[in-house]
Amino acid sequence: MDKVFQPADIERKWYERWEQAGYFAPQGDGQPYCIMIPPPNVTGSLHMGHGFQEAIMDALIRYQRMRGSKTLWQVGTDHAGIATQMVVERQLEAQGIKRADLGREKFIEKVWEWKEQSGGTITRQLRRMGASTDWSRERFTMDAGLSNAVTEVFVRLHEEGLIYRGQRLVNWDPALHTAISDLEVVSEEEQGSMWHFRYPLADASGHLVVATTRPETMLGDTAVAVNPHDERYQHLIGKMIKLPLTEREIPIIADDYVDKEFGTGCVKITPAHDFNDYEVGKRHHCPLINIFTADAIINDNAPEKYRGLDRFAARKQVVADLEALDLVEKIEPHTLKVPRGDRSGVVIEPWLTDQWYVDAKKLAIPAIAAVENGDIQFVPQQYENMYFSWMRDIQDWCISRQLWWGHQIPAWYDNSGNIYVGRSEAEVRAKNNLGDAPLRRDDDVLDTWFSSALWTFSTLGWPEQTADLKTFHPTNVLVTGFDIIFFWVARMIMLTLHFIKDENGVPQVPFRQVYVHGLVRDAEGQKMSKSKGNVLDPIDLIDGIDLESLVAKRTSGMMQPQLAAKVEKSTRKQFPEGIAPYGTDALRFTYYSLASTGRDIKFDIGRIDGFRNFCNKIWNATRYVLSNCEEQDCGANGDSDYTLSLADRWIISALQRTEAEVEKAFAGYRFDFAAQAIYEFVWNEYCDWYLELSKPVLWDETADPAQKKGTRRTLIRVLEATLRLLHPLMPFITEEIWQRVAPLTGRTGDTIMLQNYPLADETRIDAGAEADIAWLKAVILGVRNIRGEMNISPAQEIPLLLRNGDAEDRRRSAANATFLKKLAKIASIDWLEVDAEAPLAATQLAGSMELLVPMAGLIDKGAELARLNKEIDKLGKELEKLEGKLGNSDFTARAPAEVVAKEREKCLSLQTALTQLKNQQQAIAAL
RNA sequence: AGGACCGUAGCUCAGUUGGUUAGAGCGCCACCUUGACAUGGUGGAGGUCAGCGGUUCGACCCCGCUCGGUCCUACCA
């Protein structure tokens, strides 16, 4: 074995073997356990958030698989309608081709080509993460089976009246030419203006002042509203306004929507271009005048002068014209929230169109109940509030998109404008006796999230009642980010409850738990984004990347190329050496250690460094173990001709405790606890102490062969169990090492993946051994402390005197003399009688036993006094606090007896210790 | 406007029903190439747990307020 662990040498090898051997497929007849991967964009690539998410799912899956569950991790990808269509459109535009020139069919062909070409990237990257997904079942949201499920759901919901077509205001993206849902609109505060316009009364008796942030929409105004209780305007209600720049007269109406205190208390009402105005207009039967084309250009409903201007040009023109008419009262700077499309980035326009909707209010009722009654639990639980607040005020879901890439809506129109919904044109014709009358299919496609909402059951073969569906549905846990709780999680819950029933007809939830993880941010807590240039690619952390390549990668293909110089500078500063190859295991372990309670995580490159070192520690511990165990009898044949030493019994006991901790951590999705427990066991117990304790035994020519065998047996077996314990978190290094370690323990099997997971055995917890080792550690630490603080060279062997010990101390010191001598570099150990004259010595306490290292020639009096004073000071303060507490009669009277007793005991031992230290201090000071 | 979360060592974070000498990793200081590992070993320094008030015998933990930060939802034209 190399002296340093080289992850690159082993990872691909093991992954290929696992996949080829079919280890990722469900096996056995254990309890089913299933996780559905949140399908990544088929043409996308892996980012840190994916890496984190996959790492978590893979840990759960490997853990359950090793625990004997019939485990399925369903993998697949999403067609990502808008995102993918945009990418392909941009590529075509670069060649001077427009989507419209190509036509629908040809364009979709191009998208499929792009999917074939780039679709393998993310699945390759998933493999690099070690994800043990069942690739034989890989699905795509637009493959035949899933498309069939989409059609089925649409048709059935339509039959039930839960999908309908309606004309209303939608969020219209004028760049993408499609409606988008509320969730796809992001509103950010931006600097704008508030324009105050004078609207003259039709009878020329005066004017009202309206305030607006969108002057151009005044061309579509159909009323001015005031509050019904506003004294200032009561007399005007019902009168008419002569709308400037148009020839129209519009009424002054009264509506509670208007806030008397805000602005002038008069609101222009533009029902066709504002969601609030739309509602007001509906109440007062105001006409809707749509003044925009699909590109947000003024259309023919507006006065001729403005036609053909885009909305921003129209705004300027309207303001200029009103100014010319002296109708502008004032213009104030104003911050407002501007709605923009999350994909296109352009300002979204409320626009009147025909769209398809899902009646979400009805579907939400059982979906709310399922979380309320605990059928579905969120981890951490506080996300349930977020879920409830959204679901209880849910709006109907606009599911149609004016795109080409996606599931085309299964609806047909005849020439009279009748709508027919069905599984196919043939079905529609037959069912409605349409003969061969001309039918036109709806051009629109469905929101990508519509097919995603069916993911847990469409991937298992629904609408067929498949065996897989019966076995794996409901799935166990959904692992996801909070950012898509509304987009995805809520909709999955609604549609699954509606369509999937168990054999008794009871609605099934899609998953029993939702584990919500935080966002992965950069070391400064900033969101990772291409334009900030702070994106880390998990694959670069695994394989490493040199500085020049990293800079090139971060600055290429930027939406805003002017930022490139800045990105380059910060990259060179942060990674002067590029990024080292850390390997998948170190990256994964870093994720786990940071995955605490669903909070966002700041990913600091320094963290992964430490866990790369951890890999190396395991690697080298293995080298030590193998060098002592290979070609030796380690008890693989099951013979019992060995004896277990104190250290053996102790490390076995400690292993049980670690196993119990890890089990608890997994049950609570506390991957940080699991990682920490194993890390501590491996490094602080197994390596720091047990390996050191094994050396005096294994290197002693004269030692009892049964004892040596016991130690070898324990060394190798504890290591082997630890590898299994660690495997779900670090799959590659554990497999690599296990292959060499397992045979020495007598274990057989082709892979660690399918071995049983180590579970704590209570009967092997050995409190006696633990107490003895704790004593041993305390003594060694005491001596090391003296050595360290007194600056005694580590090479120098020193004598140790013991005083004031009880029978247990004497037994332990006798039994462990070899260990003490070796680990603390002690030349001799002798007991001092209590009344005997002690030589001048540096002192430490181990319980009530005093450790004395004679000072002759070794120790500096001043330094020892300082050390003693420091210790006396510390204990003194603590004692003072304790005595105060015990002197408080309220405490002794009211606190539980056992708490009081514990404090008394503590107080007593502190007093003794303090006395001993003070005596020693006097003795030294007296010299 | 409503709601959620957060504020613990220089940095990043743990701290599970209130009783611990408040912990870890990294960083820092000192010493050490000892036969698994310098991606290492040994020892050490470092915290008024944001602030104030309350409940309690006892508060990092429970309650209230204040300050600071993050996010979500809804938005006033």
Coordinates of N, CA, C and O in Angstrom, one line a residue, chain A residues 713-781:
Chain A
R713 N -6.5 -10.3 16.5 CA -7.9 -10.5 16.2 C -8.8 -9.2 16.4 O -9.6 -8.9 15.6
T714 N -8.5 -8.6 17.5 CA -9.3 -7.4 17.8 C -9.0 -6.2 16.8 O -9.8 -5.5 16.3
L715 N -7.7 -6.1 16.6 CA -7.2 -5.1 15.6 C -8.0 -5.2 14.3 O -8.5 -4.2 13.8
I716 N -8.0 -6.4 13.8 CA -8.5 -6.6 12.4 C -10.0 -6.5 12.4 O -10.6 -6.0 11.5
R717 N -10.6 -7.1 13.5 CA -12.1 -7.1 13.5 C -12.7 -5.8 13.8 O -13.7 -5.4 13.2
V718 N -12.1 -5.0 14.6 CA -12.6 -3.7 14.9 C -12.5 -2.8 13.6 O -13.4 -2.1 13.3
L719 N -11.4 -3.0 13.0 CA -11.2 -2.2 11.7 C -12.2 -2.6 10.7 O -12.8 -1.8 10.1
E720 N -12.4 -3.9 10.6 CA -13.4 -4.4 9.6 C -14.8 -3.9 9.9 O -15.5 -3.4 9.0
A721 N -15.2 -3.9 11.2 CA -16.5 -3.4 11.5 C -16.6 -1.9 11.3 O -17.6 -1.4 10.8
T722 N -15.5 -1.2 11.6 CA -15.5 0.2 11.4 C -15.7 0.6 9.9 O -16.4 1.5 9.5
L723 N -15.1 -0.2 9.0 CA -15.2 0.0 7.6 C -16.7 -0.1 7.2 O -17.2 0.7 6.4
R724 N -17.4 -1.1 7.7 CA -18.8 -1.3 7.4 C -19.6 -0.1 7.9 O -20.5 0.4 7.3
L725 N -19.2 0.3 9.1 CA -19.9 1.4 9.8 C -19.8 2.6 8.9 O -20.7 3.4 8.8
L726 N -18.7 2.8 8.3 CA -18.3 4.0 7.6 C -18.8 4.0 6.1 O -18.9 5.0 5.5
H727 N -19.0 2.8 5.7 CA -19.2 2.6 4.2 C -20.3 3.5 3.6 O -20.1 4.1 2.6
P728 N -21.5 3.7 4.3 CA -22.5 4.5 3.6 C -22.0 6.0 3.5 O -22.5 6.7 2.6
L729 N -21.1 6.4 4.3 CA -20.6 7.8 4.2 C -19.4 7.9 3.2 O -19.2 8.9 2.5
M730 N -18.5 6.9 3.3 CA -17.3 6.9 2.4 C -17.2 5.5 1.7 O -16.5 4.6 2.1
P731 N -17.9 5.4 0.6 CA -18.1 4.1 0.0 C -16.8 3.6 -0.7 O -16.5 2.4 -0.6
F732 N -15.9 4.5 -1.2 CA -14.8 3.9 -2.0 C -13.6 3.4 -1.1 O -13.2 2.3 -1.3
I733 N -13.2 4.2 -0.2 CA -12.0 3.8 0.5 C -12.4 2.6 1.4 O -11.5 1.7 1.6
T734 N -13.6 2.6 1.9 CA -14.0 1.5 2.7 C -14.0 0.2 1.9 O -13.6 -0.9 2.4
E735 N -14.5 0.2 0.7 CA -14.5 -1.0 -0.1 C -13.1 -1.4 -0.4 O -12.7 -2.6 -0.3
E736 N -12.2 -0.5 -0.8 CA -10.9 -0.8 -1.2 C -10.1 -1.5 0.0 O -9.5 -2.5 -0.2
I737 N -10.3 -1.0 1.2 CA -9.6 -1.5 2.3 C -10.2 -2.8 2.8 O -9.6 -3.8 3.1
W738 N -11.5 -2.8 2.7 CA -12.3 -4.0 3.2 C -11.9 -5.3 2.5 O -11.8 -6.3 3.1
Q739 N -11.6 -5.1 1.2 CA -11.3 -6.3 0.4 C -10.0 -7.0 0.9 O -9.9 -8.2 0.9
R740 N -9.1 -6.2 1.5 CA -7.9 -6.8 2.1 C -8.1 -7.2 3.5 O -7.5 -8.2 4.0
V741 N -9.0 -6.5 4.2 CA -9.1 -6.7 5.6 C -10.1 -7.9 6.0 O -9.8 -8.7 6.8
A742 N -11.2 -7.9 5.2 CA -12.2 -8.9 5.6 C -11.8 -10.3 5.6 O -12.1 -11.0 6.6
P743 N -11.0 -10.8 4.6 CA -10.6 -12.2 4.7 C -9.9 -12.6 6.0 O -10.0 -13.7 6.4
L744 N -9.1 -11.6 6.5 CA -8.4 -11.9 7.7 C -9.3 -12.1 8.9 O -8.9 -12.7 10.0
T745 N -10.5 -11.7 8.8 CA -11.5 -11.9 9.9 C -12.3 -13.1 9.7 O -13.2 -13.5 10.5
G746 N -12.2 -13.7 8.5 CA -13.0 -14.9 8.2 C -14.3 -14.5 7.5 O -15.1 -15.4 7.2
R747 N -14.5 -13.2 7.2 CA -15.7 -12.8 6.5 C -15.5 -13.1 5.0 O -14.5 -13.0 4.5
T748 N -16.6 -13.5 4.4 CA -16.6 -13.7 2.9 C -17.6 -12.8 2.3 O -18.6 -12.4 2.9
G749 N -17.4 -12.5 1.0 CA -18.4 -11.7 0.3 C -17.6 -10.9 -0.7 O -16.4 -10.7 -0.6
D750 N -18.3 -10.6 -1.8 CA -17.6 -9.9 -2.9 C -17.5 -8.4 -2.7 O -16.7 -7.7 -3.4
T751 N -18.4 -7.9 -1.9 CA -18.4 -6.4 -1.7 C -18.8 -6.0 -0.3 O -19.7 -6.7 0.3
I752 N -18.3 -5.0 0.2 CA -18.7 -4.4 1.5 C -20.1 -3.9 1.4 O -20.9 -3.9 2.4
M753 N -20.5 -3.5 0.2 CA -21.9 -2.9 0.0 C -23.0 -3.8 0.5 O -24.0 -3.3 0.9
L754 N -22.8 -5.1 0.3 CA -23.9 -6.0 0.7 C -23.7 -6.7 2.0 O -24.4 -7.7 2.3
Q755 N -22.7 -6.3 2.7 CA -22.5 -6.9 4.1 C -23.5 -6.3 5.0 O -24.1 -5.3 4.8
N756 N -23.6 -7.0 6.2 CA -24.6 -6.4 7.1 C -24.0 -5.3 7.9 O -22.8 -5.2 8.1
Y757 N -24.9 -4.3 8.2 CA -24.4 -3.1 8.9 C -24.2 -3.4 10.4 O -24.9 -4.1 11.0
P758 N -23.0 -3.0 10.9 CA -22.8 -3.3 12.3 C -23.8 -2.6 13.3 O -24.0 -1.4 13.2
L759 N -24.3 -3.4 14.1 CA -25.2 -2.9 15.1 C -24.7 -3.2 16.5 O -24.0 -4.2 16.7
A760 N -24.9 -2.3 17.4 CA -24.3 -2.4 18.8 C -24.8 -3.7 19.5 O -26.0 -4.0 19.4
D761 N -23.9 -4.4 20.1 CA -24.3 -5.5 21.0 C -24.1 -5.1 22.4 O -22.9 -5.0 22.9
E762 N -25.2 -4.9 23.1 CA -25.1 -4.4 24.5 C -24.2 -5.3 25.4 O -23.6 -4.8 26.3
T763 N -24.2 -6.6 25.1 CA -23.5 -7.4 26.0 C -22.0 -7.3 25.9 O -21.2 -7.7 26.7
R764 N -21.6 -6.6 24.9 CA -20.1 -6.4 24.7 C -19.7 -5.0 25.2 O -18.5 -4.6 25.1
I765 N -20.6 -4.3 25.8 CA -20.2 -3.1 26.5 C -19.6 -3.5 27.8 O -20.2 -4.2 28.6
D766 N -18.4 -3.0 28.1 CA -17.6 -3.5 29.2 C -17.2 -2.3 30.1 O -16.2 -1.6 29.9
A767 N -18.1 -2.0 31.1 CA -17.9 -0.8 31.9 C -16.6 -0.9 32.6 O -15.9 0.1 32.8
G768 N -16.2 -2.0 33.1 CA -15.0 -2.2 33.8 C -13.8 -1.9 33.0 O -12.9 -1.1 33.4
A769 N -13.7 -2.4 31.8 CA -12.6 -2.1 30.9 C -12.6 -0.6 30.6 O -11.5 0.0 30.5
E770 N -13.8 0.0 30.4 CA -13.8 1.4 30.1 C -13.2 2.2 31.2 O -12.5 3.2 31.0
A771 N -13.6 1.8 32.4 CA -13.1 2.6 33.6 C -11.6 2.4 33.7 O -10.9 3.4 34.0
D772 N -11.1 1.2 33.5 CA -9.7 1.0 33.6 C -8.9 1.8 32.6 O -7.8 2.4 32.8
I773 N -9.4 1.8 31.3 CA -8.7 2.6 30.3 C -8.8 4.1 30.6 O -7.9 4.8 30.3
A774 N -9.9 4.5 31.1 CA -10.1 5.9 31.5 C -9.0 6.3 32.5 O -8.4 7.3 32.5
W775 N -8.8 5.4 33.5 CA -7.7 5.6 34.5 C -6.3 5.7 33.8 O -5.6 6.6 34.0
L776 N -6.1 4.7 32.9 CA -4.8 4.7 32.2 C -4.6 6.0 31.4 O -3.5 6.5 31.5
K777 N -5.6 6.4 30.7 CA -5.5 7.6 30.0 C -5.2 8.8 30.9 O -4.4 9.7 30.6
A778 N -5.9 8.9 32.0 CA -5.7 10.0 32.9 C -4.3 10.0 33.4 O -3.7 11.1 33.5
V779 N -3.7 8.9 33.8 CA -2.3 8.9 34.3 C -1.4 9.3 33.2 O -0.5 10.1 33.4
I780 N -1.6 8.7 32.0 CA -0.7 9.1 30.9 C -0.8 10.6 30.5 O 0.2 11.2 30.3
L781 N -2.0 11.1 30.5 CA -2.2 12.5 30.2 C -1.5 13.3 31.3 O -1.0 14.4 31.0

